[in-house]
C-alpha positions in Angstrom: -124.9 79.5 86.2 -124.8 79.2 82.5 -121.8 78.3 80.5 -119.8 81.2 78.9 -120.8 81.8 75.3 -118.2 82.5 72.6 -119.8 83.9 69.4 -117.6 83.9 66.2 -119.1 86.4 63.7 -117.6 85.6 60.3 -118.3 85.8 56.6 -117.5 83.2 54.0 -115.7 85.8 51.8 -113.5 87.0 54.6 -109.8 85.8 54.5 -109.0 86.6 58.2 -112.2 84.7 59.2 -110.9 81.6 57.6 -107.8 81.9 59.9 -110.1 81.9 62.9 -111.4 78.4 62.1 -108.4 76.5 63.5 -108.2 78.9 66.5 -111.8 78.3 67.4 -111.1 74.5 67.1 -108.1 75.0 69.4 -110.3 76.8 72.0 -112.8 73.9 71.8 -109.9 71.6 72.6 -108.7 73.7 75.5 -112.1 74.5 77.0 -114.1 71.4 76.1 -117.8 71.5 76.9 -117.3 74.2 79.6 -117.9 76.9 76.9 -120.7 77.1 74.3 -119.4 78.1 70.9 -121.6 79.6 68.1 -120.4 80.5 64.7 -122.6 83.1 62.9 -122.2 84.1 59.3 -123.0 87.9 59.3 -124.5 87.6 55.8 -127.2 85.1 57.2 -127.5 86.5 60.7 -127.7 90.2 60.2 -130.1 90.8 63.2 -127.6 89.2 65.6 -124.7 91.1 64.1 -126.7 94.4 64.5 -127.6 93.4 68.1 -123.9 93.0 69.0 -122.8 96.1 66.9 -120.6 94.0 64.7 -119.0 96.1 62.0 -115.8 94.2 61.4 -115.3 90.5 60.7 -114.1 88.4 62.3 -115.5 89.6 65.6 -115.5 87.4 68.7 -118.0 88.1 71.5 -117.5 86.4 74.9 -120.7 86.5 76.9 -121.6 85.2 80.4 -125.1 85.2 81.8 -126.3 87.5 79.0 -123.6 90.1 79.6 -120.8 90.8 77.1 -117.5 90.2 78.9 -115.2 90.9 76.0 -115.4 91.8 72.3 -112.5 91.1 69.9 -112.2 92.4 66.4 -109.8 90.8 63.9 -107.9 87.6 64.2 -107.5 86.7 67.9 -105.1 84.0 69.2 -106.3 81.0 71.3 -104.3 82.0 74.3 -106.0 85.4 74.5 -109.4 83.9 74.2 -108.6 81.2 76.8 -107.3 83.8 79.2 -110.8 85.5 79.1 -112.8 82.2 79.1 -111.0 80.3 81.9 -111.9 82.6 84.8 -115.6 82.4 83.6 -115.8 78.7 84.2 -113.9 78.4 87.5 
């Protein structure tokens, strides 16, 4: 089975997106290499943003084996993200 994938859709001009940076780093610290993390700037990755129906930034997508498990819009705390990711790696 593949690792869970966390995709952070952000924009450089987005204030709340900047607040997600340390949260994503915290998730990396909690989950280590058991989760793949991608950061995609919506201004440079429009096709991916459309594919995932991203209309708000920040948006966090958690995907496992190509299936979206959870979608979060707005700033999301590390504990919430970890609670979704941990069962996907156990």
